[in-house]
Coordinates of C-alpha atoms in Angstrom, one line a residue:
Chain A
X1 CA 18.1 -54.7 -11.4
X2 CA 16.9 -55.8 -15.0
X3 CA 18.4 -55.1 -18.3
X4 CA 15.4 -52.8 -19.4
X5 CA 16.3 -51.0 -16.4
X6 CA 19.9 -50.3 -17.1
X7 CA 19.0 -49.1 -20.3
X8 CA 15.9 -46.8 -19.0
X9 CA 19.0 -44.7 -16.9
X10 CA 21.5 -45.0 -19.3
X11 CA 19.1 -43.5 -22.3
X12 CA 19.1 -40.5 -19.6
X13 CA 22.0 -39.7 -20.2
X14 CA 22.0 -40.7 -23.8
X15 CA 19.5 -38.2 -25.6
X16 CA 20.9 -35.2 -22.5
X17 CA 19.5 -32.7 -25.4
X18 CA 16.3 -34.4 -25.6
X19 CA 16.1 -35.1 -21.8
X20 CA 17.1 -31.0 -20.9
X21 CA 13.6 -30.0 -22.8
X22 CA 11.5 -32.6 -21.1
X23 CA 12.6 -31.4 -17.8
X24 CA 13.2 -27.6 -18.7
X25 CA 9.4 -28.1 -19.3
X26 CA 7.9 -29.8 -16.0
X27 CA 10.8 -27.8 -14.2
X28 CA 9.6 -25.1 -14.8
X29 CA 5.6 -26.1 -15.0
X30 CA 6.3 -27.5 -11.8
X31 CA 8.5 -24.5 -10.3
X32 CA 6.3 -22.2 -11.4
X33 CA 2.7 -23.9 -10.0
X34 CA 4.5 -24.0 -6.5
X35 CA 5.6 -20.5 -6.3
X36 CA 1.8 -19.0 -7.8
X37 CA 0.4 -21.5 -4.9
X38 CA 2.9 -19.3 -2.6
X39 CA 2.4 -16.3 -3.3
X40 CA -1.6 -16.9 -2.9
X41 CA -0.9 -18.7 1.1
X42 CA 1.5 -15.7 1.6
X43 CA -1.5 -13.2 0.1
X44 CA -3.4 -14.4 2.4
X45 CA -1.4 -15.3 5.8
X46 CA -0.2 -12.0 5.6
X47 CA -3.9 -10.3 5.3
X48 CA -4.6 -12.3 8.0
X49 CA -1.7 -11.2 10.0
X50 CA -1.6 -7.3 9.5
X51 CA -5.5 -7.7 10.5
X52 CA -5.1 -10.0 13.7
X53 CA -1.4 -7.5 14.2
X54 CA -3.5 -4.4 13.5
X55 CA -6.0 -4.5 14.8
X56 CA -8.1 -8.3 16.1
X57 CA -5.3 -10.2 17.6
X58 CA -6.7 -13.8 17.8
X59 CA -9.7 -13.5 20.1
X60 CA -10.3 -9.6 21.6
X61 CA -13.0 -8.7 23.7
X62 CA -14.6 -5.0 24.0
X63 CA -16.0 -3.2 27.1
X64 CA -19.5 -1.8 26.8
X65 CA -20.4 2.1 26.4
X66 CA -21.9 1.4 30.4
X67 CA -18.7 0.1 31.7
X68 CA -16.4 2.9 29.6
X69 CA -19.3 5.5 31.1
X70 CA -18.1 3.3 34.2
X71 CA -21.8 2.5 34.8
X72 CA -21.5 -1.0 35.6
X73 CA -19.0 -2.4 38.2
X74 CA -15.9 -3.0 35.8
X75 CA -13.4 -1.1 37.3
X76 CA -9.2 -1.2 36.5
X77 CA -8.6 -4.1 39.5
X78 CA -11.9 -6.3 38.2
X79 CA -10.0 -5.1 35.0
X80 CA -6.8 -6.7 35.7
X81 CA -7.9 -9.7 38.1
X82 CA -9.4 -11.2 35.0
X83 CA -6.2 -10.9 32.9
X84 CA -3.9 -12.8 35.8
X85 CA -6.6 -15.5 35.2
X86 CA -6.7 -15.0 31.1
X87 CA -2.8 -14.6 31.3
X88 CA -2.0 -17.8 32.6
X89 CA -4.2 -20.1 30.0
X90 CA -0.9 -21.7 28.4
X91 CA -1.8 -20.8 25.0
X92 CA -2.1 -17.1 24.8
X93 CA 1.2 -15.7 24.0
X94 CA 0.5 -11.7 24.8
X95 CA -2.0 -9.8 26.0
X96 CA -2.5 -6.0 24.8
X97 CA -5.1 -2.9 26.2
X98 CA -5.7 -0.9 23.4
X99 CA -8.0 2.4 23.1
X100 CA -10.0 1.9 19.3
X101 CA -12.1 5.2 18.7
X102 CA -13.1 7.3 15.5
X103 CA -11.6 10.7 15.6
X104 CA -10.5 13.3 13.3
X105 CA -7.2 14.6 12.5
X106 CA -6.6 18.0 11.0
X107 CA -3.6 20.1 10.1
X108 CA -4.1 23.5 8.6
X109 CA -7.1 23.5 7.3
X110 CA -6.8 19.6 6.3
X111 CA -8.9 17.0 7.7
X112 CA -9.6 13.6 7.8
X113 CA -11.5 10.7 9.5
X114 CA -9.2 8.0 10.8
X115 CA -9.5 5.2 13.0
X116 CA -7.5 6.1 16.1
X117 CA -5.7 3.1 18.2
X118 CA -4.4 3.7 21.9
X119 CA -1.4 1.3 22.0
X120 CA 0.8 -0.2 24.2
X121 CA 4.2 0.6 22.6
X122 CA 6.1 -2.6 24.6
X123 CA 3.8 -5.4 24.9
X124 CA 2.6 -3.7 20.5
X125 CA 6.6 -4.7 19.4
X126 CA 5.3 -7.3 17.0
X127 CA 2.9 -4.3 15.3
X128 CA 5.9 -2.4 14.9
X129 CA 7.5 -5.2 12.9
X130 CA 4.7 -5.6 10.5
X131 CA 5.2 -1.6 9.7
X132 CA 7.4 0.2 7.4
X133 CA 8.9 3.5 8.4
X134 CA 10.4 5.8 6.4
X135 CA 12.9 6.5 8.6
X136 CA 13.8 4.6 11.3
X137 CA 12.1 2.9 14.1
X138 CA 9.7 5.8 16.3
X139 CA 10.0 3.3 19.4
X140 CA 11.1 6.6 21.8
X141 CA 8.7 9.4 19.3
X142 CA 5.8 7.6 20.7
X143 CA 6.2 7.6 24.6
X144 CA 6.7 10.6 23.7
X145 CA 3.3 12.2 22.6
X146 CA 3.8 11.0 18.9
X147 CA 1.3 9.4 16.5
X148 CA 2.4 7.4 13.4
X149 CA 0.5 8.1 10.7
X150 CA 0.1 6.8 7.3
X151 CA 1.7 7.8 4.2
X152 CA -2.0 7.7 2.9
X153 CA -3.1 10.4 5.7
X154 CA 0.6 12.7 6.0
X155 CA -0.1 13.3 2.4
X156 CA -3.9 14.1 3.1
X157 CA -2.9 16.5 5.8
X158 CA 0.3 17.9 3.8
X159 CA 2.6 16.5 6.6
X160 CA 5.9 15.0 7.9
X161 CA 7.9 13.9 10.5
X162 CA 8.4 16.5 12.6
X163 CA 5.1 18.4 12.3
X164 CA 2.7 19.3 14.0
X165 CA -1.3 18.2 14.2
X166 CA -5.0 17.9 15.9
X167 CA -6.3 15.3 16.6
X168 CA -10.7 15.6 17.7
X169 CA -11.9 12.8 19.0
X170 CA -15.3 12.2 21.2
X171 CA -14.7 11.4 24.7
X172 CA -16.6 8.0 26.0
X173 CA -18.8 10.3 28.3
X174 CA -19.7 11.8 24.8
X175 CA -18.3 15.4 25.1
X176 CA -16.1 16.4 22.7
X177 CA -11.8 16.7 23.5
X178 CA -9.0 18.3 21.4
X179 CA -5.3 18.4 21.6
X180 CA -2.5 18.9 19.6
X181 CA 0.2 16.3 18.4
X182 CA 4.0 15.9 16.7
X183 CA 3.8 13.5 14.1
X184 CA 6.6 10.9 15.8
X185 CA 6.2 8.4 12.4
X186 CA 5.0 7.8 9.2
X187 CA 4.5 4.0 8.1
X188 CA 4.5 3.2 4.1
X189 CA 0.5 2.2 3.1
X190 CA -0.3 -1.1 4.1
X191 CA -3.7 -1.2 2.3
X192 CA -6.7 0.4 1.8
X193 CA -8.0 -0.3 5.7
X194 CA -5.2 0.1 7.6
X195 CA -3.6 3.8 6.0
X196 CA -6.6 5.4 8.3
X197 CA -5.1 3.6 11.3
X198 CA -3.6 6.8 13.5
X199 CA -1.3 5.4 16.8
X200 CA -0.4 6.6 19.3
X201 CA 0.7 5.7 23.0
X202 CA -2.1 4.3 24.9
X203 CA -2.2 6.4 28.1
X204 CA -2.2 9.5 25.9
X205 CA -4.9 7.8 24.2
X206 CA -6.8 7.3 27.6
X207 CA -6.5 10.8 28.1
X208 CA -8.0 12.0 25.5
X209 CA -11.2 9.8 25.4
X210 CA -11.0 11.1 29.1
X211 CA -11.0 6.8 30.1
X212 CA -9.4 4.6 32.9
X213 CA -10.2 1.3 30.8
X214 CA -8.8 -0.1 27.5
X215 CA -12.3 -0.2 24.6
X216 CA -10.9 -3.2 23.3
X217 CA -8.2 -5.8 24.5
X218 CA -6.1 -8.5 22.4
X219 CA -5.2 -11.4 23.3
X220 CA -2.5 -13.1 21.2
X221 CA -1.2 -16.9 20.8
X222 CA 1.6 -18.5 19.2
X223 CA -0.8 -20.3 16.5
X224 CA -3.7 -19.0 15.5
X225 CA -4.8 -22.5 15.0
X226 CA -5.5 -22.7 18.9
X227 CA -8.0 -19.3 18.8
X228 CA -11.3 -22.0 19.2
X229 CA -9.4 -23.1 22.3
X230 CA -8.8 -19.8 23.8
X231 CA -11.8 -18.2 22.6
X232 CA -13.9 -21.1 24.4
X233 CA -11.3 -20.6 27.7
X234 CA -11.5 -17.0 28.0
X235 CA -15.2 -16.7 27.5
X236 CA -15.9 -19.5 30.3
X237 CA -13.0 -16.6 32.3
X238 CA -15.1 -13.2 31.1
X239 CA -18.4 -15.2 32.1
X240 CA -17.6 -15.4 35.1
X241 CA -16.2 -12.7 35.9
X242 CA -18.3 -10.1 33.7
X243 CA -21.1 -12.0 32.6
X244 CA -22.5 -9.5 30.0
X245 CA -20.7 -6.8 30.0
X246 CA -17.7 -8.0 27.0
X247 CA -18.3 -8.7 23.9
X248 CA -15.8 -11.4 22.8
X249 CA -14.8 -12.2 19.0
X250 CA -12.1 -14.2 17.2
X251 CA -10.4 -12.1 14.7
X252 CA -11.9 -14.8 11.9
X253 CA -15.4 -13.2 13.1
X254 CA -13.6 -9.4 12.3
X255 CA -12.2 -10.3 9.5
X256 CA -14.8 -9.7 6.4
X257 CA -12.9 -7.3 4.5
X258 CA -9.8 -9.6 4.7
X259 CA -11.7 -12.8 3.9
X260 CA -13.2 -11.4 1.2
X261 CA -9.9 -9.5 -0.5
X262 CA -7.6 -13.5 0.4
X263 CA -10.6 -15.3 -1.7
X264 CA -11.0 -13.0 -4.8
X265 CA -6.6 -13.6 -5.0
X266 CA -7.1 -16.7 -3.7
X267 CA -9.3 -17.6 -6.8
X268 CA -7.7 -15.3 -9.3
X269 CA -4.1 -17.0 -8.6
X270 CA -6.2 -20.9 -8.6
X271 CA -7.4 -19.1 -12.3
X272 CA -3.5 -18.9 -13.3
X273 CA -2.5 -22.0 -12.0
X274 CA -5.5 -23.9 -13.7
X275 CA -4.3 -22.5 -16.8
X276 CA -0.8 -22.9 -16.4
X277 CA -1.6 -26.7 -15.6
X278 CA -3.2 -26.7 -18.8
X279 CA -0.5 -25.7 -21.0
X280 CA 2.0 -27.3 -18.9
X281 CA -0.1 -30.6 -19.4
X282 CA -0.4 -30.4 -23.2
X283 CA 3.3 -29.3 -23.1
X284 CA 4.5 -32.1 -21.7
X285 CA 2.3 -34.5 -23.6
X286 CA 3.9 -32.9 -26.6
X287 CA 7.4 -32.9 -25.8
X288 CA 7.6 -36.4 -24.4
X289 CA 5.7 -38.0 -27.5
X290 CA 8.1 -36.3 -29.7
X291 CA 10.3 -38.0 -28.1
X292 CA 9.1 -41.5 -28.2
X293 CA 8.2 -40.7 -32.2
X294 CA 11.9 -39.8 -32.8
X295 CA 13.1 -42.4 -31.4
X296 CA 10.4 -45.3 -33.9
X297 CA 14.2 -46.3 -34.9
X298 CA 15.7 -47.6 -31.7
X299 CA 11.8 -49.2 -30.7
X300 CA 11.8 -50.7 -34.1
X301 CA 15.5 -52.6 -33.3
X302 CA 14.5 -53.8 -29.7
X303 CA 11.5 -55.3 -31.2
X304 CA 13.6 -56.9 -34.1
X305 CA 16.0 -58.9 -32.0
X306 CA 12.9 -60.1 -29.8
X307 CA 11.8 -57.8 -26.8
X308 CA 8.9 -57.7 -25.4
X309 CA 7.0 -54.9 -26.1
X310 CA 6.1 -54.3 -22.7
X311 CA 9.6 -54.4 -21.6
X312 CA 9.9 -51.3 -24.2
X313 CA 7.5 -49.6 -22.8
X314 CA 8.8 -49.9 -19.5
X315 CA 12.1 -48.6 -20.3
X316 CA 10.6 -45.3 -21.5
X317 CA 8.4 -44.8 -18.7
X318 CA 11.0 -45.2 -16.3
X319 CA 13.3 -42.8 -18.8
X320 CA 10.3 -40.2 -17.9
X321 CA 10.1 -40.7 -14.8
X322 CA 13.8 -40.5 -14.0
X323 CA 13.9 -37.0 -16.1
X324 CA 10.2 -35.7 -14.6
X325 CA 12.4 -36.7 -10.7
X326 CA 15.6 -34.6 -11.2
X327 CA 13.7 -31.3 -13.2
X328 CA 10.9 -31.5 -10.7
X329 CA 13.2 -31.9 -7.9
X330 CA 15.6 -28.8 -9.8
X331 CA 12.1 -26.5 -10.5
X332 CA 11.3 -27.2 -7.0
X333 CA 15.0 -26.4 -5.6
X334 CA 14.9 -23.3 -8.0
X335 CA 11.5 -21.3 -6.9
X336 CA 11.4 -23.0 -3.3
X337 CA 14.9 -20.7 -3.3
X338 CA 13.2 -17.6 -4.5
X339 CA 10.6 -18.2 -2.7
X340 CA 12.5 -18.7 0.6
X341 CA 14.4 -15.6 -0.4
X342 CA 11.1 -13.2 -1.3
X343 CA 8.7 -14.3 2.3
X344 CA 11.4 -12.8 4.5
X345 CA 11.1 -9.1 3.0
X346 CA 8.9 -9.6 0.6
X347 CA 8.3 -7.7 -3.5
X348 CA 7.6 -4.0 -2.8
X349 CA 5.3 -3.3 -5.5
X350 CA 3.3 0.1 -4.6
X351 CA 0.6 1.8 -3.0
X352 CA -1.8 0.6 -5.8
X353 CA -0.7 -3.4 -4.9
X354 CA -3.1 -2.4 -2.6
X355 CA -6.5 -2.1 -4.3
X356 CA -5.9 -5.7 -5.9
X357 CA -4.0 -8.1 -3.3
X358 CA -4.5 -5.6 0.5
X359 CA -1.5 -5.3 0.7
X360 CA 1.5 -3.3 -0.9
X361 CA 4.4 -6.0 -0.1
X362 CA 3.4 -9.3 -2.0
X363 CA 5.4 -12.4 -0.1
X364 CA 5.2 -15.9 -0.4
X365 CA 4.5 -18.1 2.0
X366 CA 6.4 -21.6 1.9
X367 CA 3.9 -24.1 2.8
X368 CA 5.1 -27.9 2.2
X369 CA 1.8 -29.5 1.4
X370 CA 1.4 -26.6 -1.7
X371 CA 5.4 -28.0 -2.1
X372 CA 3.9 -31.8 -2.0
X373 CA 1.2 -31.3 -4.4
X374 CA 3.4 -29.3 -7.3
X375 CA 6.1 -32.5 -7.1
X376 CA 3.5 -34.5 -7.2
X377 CA 2.0 -32.9 -10.7
X378 CA 5.9 -33.1 -11.7
X379 CA 5.7 -36.7 -11.8
X380 CA 2.1 -37.3 -13.0
X381 CA 2.0 -35.7 -16.3
X382 CA 5.3 -37.1 -17.5
X383 CA 4.4 -40.1 -16.3
X384 CA 1.4 -40.1 -17.9
X385 CA 2.3 -38.8 -21.3
X386 CA 5.3 -41.3 -21.5
X387 CA 2.3 -44.2 -20.7
X388 CA 0.7 -42.8 -23.2
X389 CA 2.8 -42.2 -26.1
X390 CA 3.9 -45.3 -25.2
X391 CA 0.5 -47.5 -26.2
X392 CA 1.2 -48.2 -29.9
X393 CA 4.2 -49.7 -29.5
X394 CA 2.1 -53.4 -28.3
X395 CA 0.8 -53.4 -32.1
X396 CA 3.9 -51.8 -34.1
X397 CA 5.7 -53.6 -36.4
X398 CA 9.3 -52.9 -36.1
X399 CA 10.0 -53.4 -39.8
X400 CA 7.8 -50.4 -40.7
X401 CA 9.6 -48.5 -37.6
X402 CA 12.2 -49.1 -38.8
X403 CA 12.4 -47.7 -42.0
X404 CA 10.5 -44.8 -40.0
X405 CA 12.2 -41.1 -41.1
Chain B
X1 CA -18.9 41.2 39.8
X2 CA -19.4 39.0 41.6
X3 CA -20.5 34.7 41.7
X4 CA -24.0 36.1 42.1
X5 CA -23.8 38.6 38.8
X6 CA -22.6 35.8 36.6
X7 CA -25.6 33.4 37.1
X8 CA -27.6 36.8 36.9
X9 CA -25.9 37.3 33.3
X10 CA -26.4 33.3 32.2
X11 CA -29.9 34.2 32.9
X12 CA -30.1 37.1 31.2
X13 CA -28.7 35.3 28.3
X14 CA -30.9 32.7 28.5
X15 CA -33.9 34.3 28.6
X16 CA -33.6 36.8 26.0
X17 CA -31.6 35.1 23.2
X18 CA -31.8 31.4 23.6
X19 CA -35.0 30.0 25.7
X20 CA -37.2 32.8 24.0
X21 CA -40.7 31.2 22.8
X22 CA -40.2 33.1 19.2
X23 CA -40.9 32.7 15.4
X24 CA -38.5 34.0 12.5
X25 CA -36.5 33.6 9.6
X26 CA -33.5 31.8 9.4
X27 CA -31.1 32.3 6.6
X28 CA -27.8 29.9 6.4
X29 CA -24.5 30.4 4.4
X30 CA -22.2 28.0 4.0
X31 CA -18.7 29.6 2.9
X32 CA -15.7 28.3 1.8
X33 CA -12.6 30.5 0.9
X34 CA -15.6 33.7 1.3
X35 CA -17.3 32.1 -1.1
X36 CA -20.8 31.0 -0.8
X37 CA -21.0 27.3 -1.6
X38 CA -24.8 26.3 -0.5
X39 CA -27.0 28.6 1.0
X40 CA -30.7 27.5 3.3
X41 CA -33.2 29.4 4.2
X42 CA -35.8 28.2 7.0
X43 CA -38.6 29.1 9.1
X44 CA -37.7 28.3 13.2
X45 CA -40.2 27.5 15.6
X46 CA -38.9 27.6 19.1
X47 CA -42.3 27.3 22.0
X48 CA -40.8 25.8 25.8
X49 CA -37.7 23.5 25.4
X50 CA -38.9 22.6 21.8
X51 CA -37.6 23.6 18.5
X52 CA -38.8 23.2 14.8
X53 CA -37.5 24.2 11.4
X54 CA -39.1 23.9 8.4
X55 CA -36.6 24.1 5.3
X56 CA -38.5 26.8 2.2
X57 CA -35.3 26.5 0.2
X58 CA -33.5 25.9 -2.1
X59 CA -37.2 24.5 -3.2
X60 CA -35.3 20.7 -3.7
X61 CA -34.8 20.6 0.1
X62 CA -38.8 22.2 0.6
X63 CA -40.8 20.3 3.0
X64 CA -37.1 19.1 4.5
X65 CA -38.4 19.3 8.9
X66 CA -35.7 19.3 11.5
X67 CA -37.3 18.9 15.2
X68 CA -35.9 19.1 18.6
X69 CA -38.8 17.2 21.4
X70 CA -36.8 18.1 24.3
X71 CA -35.8 14.8 23.9
X72 CA -34.4 13.6 21.0
X73 CA -33.4 15.7 17.5
X74 CA -35.2 14.1 14.2
X75 CA -34.9 14.8 10.9
X76 CA -38.5 14.3 8.2
X77 CA -37.6 14.1 4.4
X78 CA -39.6 14.0 2.6
X79 CA -38.5 12.9 -0.6
X80 CA -38.7 8.8 1.1
X81 CA -41.5 9.5 3.4
X82 CA -38.7 8.8 6.5
X83 CA -38.2 10.5 9.7
X84 CA -34.5 9.5 11.0
X85 CA -33.4 10.6 14.2
X86 CA -29.9 12.8 14.3
X87 CA -26.7 13.0 16.4
X88 CA -26.3 16.1 18.2
X89 CA -22.7 16.2 17.5
X90 CA -23.6 16.0 13.5
X91 CA -23.2 19.0 11.3
X92 CA -26.0 20.5 10.4
X93 CA -26.8 20.6 6.7
X94 CA -23.1 20.0 6.0
X95 CA -22.0 23.8 7.8
X96 CA -19.9 24.3 10.6
X97 CA -22.6 24.2 13.3
X98 CA -24.0 21.1 15.1
X99 CA -27.0 20.2 15.7
X100 CA -27.2 21.0 18.7
X101 CA -25.5 24.5 18.4
X102 CA -28.8 24.9 15.7
X103 CA -31.5 23.4 18.1
X104 CA -30.2 24.7 21.5
X105 CA -33.3 25.1 23.4
X106 CA -31.6 26.1 26.8
X107 CA -28.1 27.0 28.3
X108 CA -29.3 26.8 31.4
X109 CA -30.0 23.4 31.8
X110 CA -26.4 21.9 30.4
X111 CA -24.2 24.4 31.7
X112 CA -23.2 26.5 35.0
X113 CA -21.4 29.7 36.2
X114 CA -17.8 29.6 36.6
X115 CA -15.6 31.9 38.0
X116 CA -16.5 35.9 37.7
X117 CA -16.6 37.7 35.6
X118 CA -13.8 38.8 34.2
X119 CA -12.9 41.8 32.3
X120 CA -10.9 41.1 29.1
X121 CA -10.0 44.1 26.8
X122 CA -13.0 46.2 27.5
X123 CA -15.1 42.9 27.6
X124 CA -17.2 40.4 30.1
X125 CA -15.8 37.2 29.7
X126 CA -18.7 35.2 31.1
X127 CA -17.3 31.6 31.3
X128 CA -18.9 28.6 31.5
X129 CA -18.8 24.8 32.6
X130 CA -20.8 21.9 31.3
X131 CA -22.9 20.4 33.9
X132 CA -21.8 16.8 33.1
X133 CA -19.2 15.2 30.7
X134 CA -22.4 14.6 27.9
X135 CA -22.2 18.1 26.7
X136 CA -20.7 18.5 23.7
X137 CA -18.4 21.3 24.1
X138 CA -17.2 20.9 28.3
X139 CA -16.5 24.6 27.9
X140 CA -18.7 27.9 26.1
X141 CA -16.4 31.5 27.3
X142 CA -19.2 34.2 26.5
X143 CA -17.7 37.5 25.7
X144 CA -20.2 40.7 26.5
X145 CA -21.1 44.0 25.9
X146 CA -20.1 45.7 28.8
X147 CA -22.6 47.8 28.8
X148 CA -25.8 46.5 27.1
X149 CA -24.6 43.2 28.0
X150 CA -25.6 41.5 24.4
X151 CA -22.7 38.2 23.4
X152 CA -20.2 39.8 20.6
X153 CA -18.1 36.1 20.8
X154 CA -18.6 33.2 21.9
X155 CA -16.3 30.5 22.3
X156 CA -16.8 26.4 22.5
X157 CA -14.2 25.0 24.1
X158 CA -13.1 21.2 24.3
X159 CA -12.7 18.8 27.4
X160 CA -8.7 20.0 27.3
X161 CA -9.7 23.6 26.9
X162 CA -9.4 24.2 23.2
X163 CA -10.9 26.0 21.1
X164 CA -13.3 24.0 18.6
X165 CA -15.5 27.0 17.4
X166 CA -16.2 30.3 17.6
X167 CA -19.9 32.1 17.2
X168 CA -19.0 35.8 16.3
X169 CA -22.7 37.6 17.0
X170 CA -21.9 40.8 14.2
X171 CA -24.8 42.5 13.8
X172 CA -28.4 43.1 16.1
X173 CA -32.4 44.4 15.7
X174 CA -34.1 46.2 17.4
X175 CA -36.6 43.1 19.2
X176 CA -39.2 43.7 21.4
X177 CA -37.9 46.6 23.2
X178 CA -34.5 45.1 23.1
X179 CA -31.8 44.0 20.2
X180 CA -31.7 40.1 19.1
X181 CA -28.5 38.8 16.4
X182 CA -29.8 39.5 13.4
X183 CA -26.2 38.2 12.1
X184 CA -24.5 35.1 13.5
X185 CA -21.0 33.6 12.2
X186 CA -19.7 30.2 13.4
X187 CA -15.8 29.0 12.6
X188 CA -14.9 25.4 13.1
X189 CA -10.7 26.2 14.9
X190 CA -10.3 22.9 12.5
X191 CA -11.6 24.8 9.2
X192 CA -10.7 27.5 9.2
X193 CA -11.0 28.5 5.5
X194 CA -14.8 27.9 5.9
X195 CA -17.2 29.3 7.8
X196 CA -21.0 29.2 8.3
X197 CA -23.0 33.0 8.3
X198 CA -26.6 32.8 9.8
X199 CA -28.8 35.6 9.1
X200 CA -32.5 36.3 10.7
X201 CA -35.2 38.2 9.9
X202 CA -39.2 38.5 10.5
X203 CA -38.7 37.6 14.0
X204 CA -41.5 37.6 16.3
X205 CA -42.1 36.9 19.6
X206 CA -44.0 33.6 20.8
X207 CA -45.9 31.2 19.0
X208 CA -49.1 29.9 18.5
X209 CA -48.3 26.4 17.4
X210 CA -49.5 24.2 19.5
X211 CA -47.8 21.3 21.5
X212 CA -49.1 18.4 18.3
X213 CA -46.8 20.8 15.6
X214 CA -43.7 20.0 18.0
X215 CA -43.8 16.3 17.5
X216 CA -42.7 13.9 14.8
X217 CA -46.5 12.8 13.8
X218 CA -46.9 16.2 12.4
X219 CA -43.1 16.9 10.1
X220 CA -44.7 14.5 7.9
X221 CA -47.9 16.8 7.4

């Protein structure tokens, strides 16, 4: 190790006060950069996750009206045969039958239009985890002809858990059907579109809309990136089994609202990141330049005793780089830890947050490439600052520097 | 009364009240908590399996026309000169009656009698069941006056047998050597604080309107 490398490392501790200020600036700038990028990724991921869990699966197919009315060859056994083939696809982790229908929910003259979702509660356990219930998890209640509604609908109808409500639907054939149900659970509002969802036991909804078949079949995968592959494999199975009687779509095809909100949020967060980076950049350049200027006498002494300017610059750049590495790591450990903790349950921001983020819970997502990006920026700014701040050392007069006040 | 009497009663209802060729002026009042929220007045013409309504009042809705041509229901919007197909189950002009409730031509076409006529609290109960599941109300219960056999009340039931709407025939007037309901109230069981009242005036039997009057092309003229 050369003498200037040793000097650089020793200067890190010798000028601890100055380096602490530089380090704090870098740690804060880099940590915040990573945190905001994590929130941005989290909002997008959560919107997609909610959509996939609540409404679309990775891939879904729906039956035509003719099939539901029994006018095609699609029946229970044909569908079960197709399920066997679909479930044999290795990328597929779960297959959920659903009955999706528009309906009217009513209690004592108060009505609301809803999206009724008949769900197989055993296969939909992950859904129960993504909904936050005001009281206990209502697994058993759902099987006993109960409905799960959002706080939003509960307020509209002036009902609470245990109260009765009436649901009016149009059956698959066209006639109207109506029945009374108990409110088995109220979930905290998720987002504008998801708050209209009313969940009910699949078999009860089938009776209500007078069908033995599901209206929609949701197919899940462990990894959303396998969606195109699943789409093509399921398409091949349905093509051979059902020809044109199925409407197959991936979650991306059904995520118009989620994509729009996610994009709006992404650009919003990127603007914050952009302004934060401008401030961080000039802040870091200023403190590093100040550090170099305040140590003019030290540079003058080194030049006076015959050391080359290149080596002196190297010493300053290396010192700044060491401070940058340490402070970037500290910033990323602190804000990375905060991100990891908050990514478990998220931050509950209240219902009004759904208008901005599409969700009342803000859950950051720990994305490794963001960590690398933040770390790289954490080295780049100080490195540039040190090189730029020491550029005049080459032509500097040691006597002037020694007399610098 | 036996099944034959029940079927005869359905035909009597259909012939004298539902599928009668006639012209009349219908006033429709939509009430919430007993306060009138909106009022419409329209000229109605019924002929064979067709029916047409021309809105007369309020003036802002004047010339809006609704047609049941026997196959579909249409609404003509004069301001935009647009003709739109309207669904059977949609609320008619925002009231408690559906388009189908208002524009129904024949009971016999959609329903058949189930069981015998029953005696319930001094009234006759005639139960009808939809011929297929496409019909909005799977079952209709008619409560008839024991003496005159005129309807007093009509219940529209869902597939599960729950009452969705109730139509009350409140007043009758003399018409064509008999009587015809002049005031009818529709109550939606899901919105008990609201109701729609229909008042019929200027009734005349038959119509001189030609078949062309009941075509979509004529709606814009």
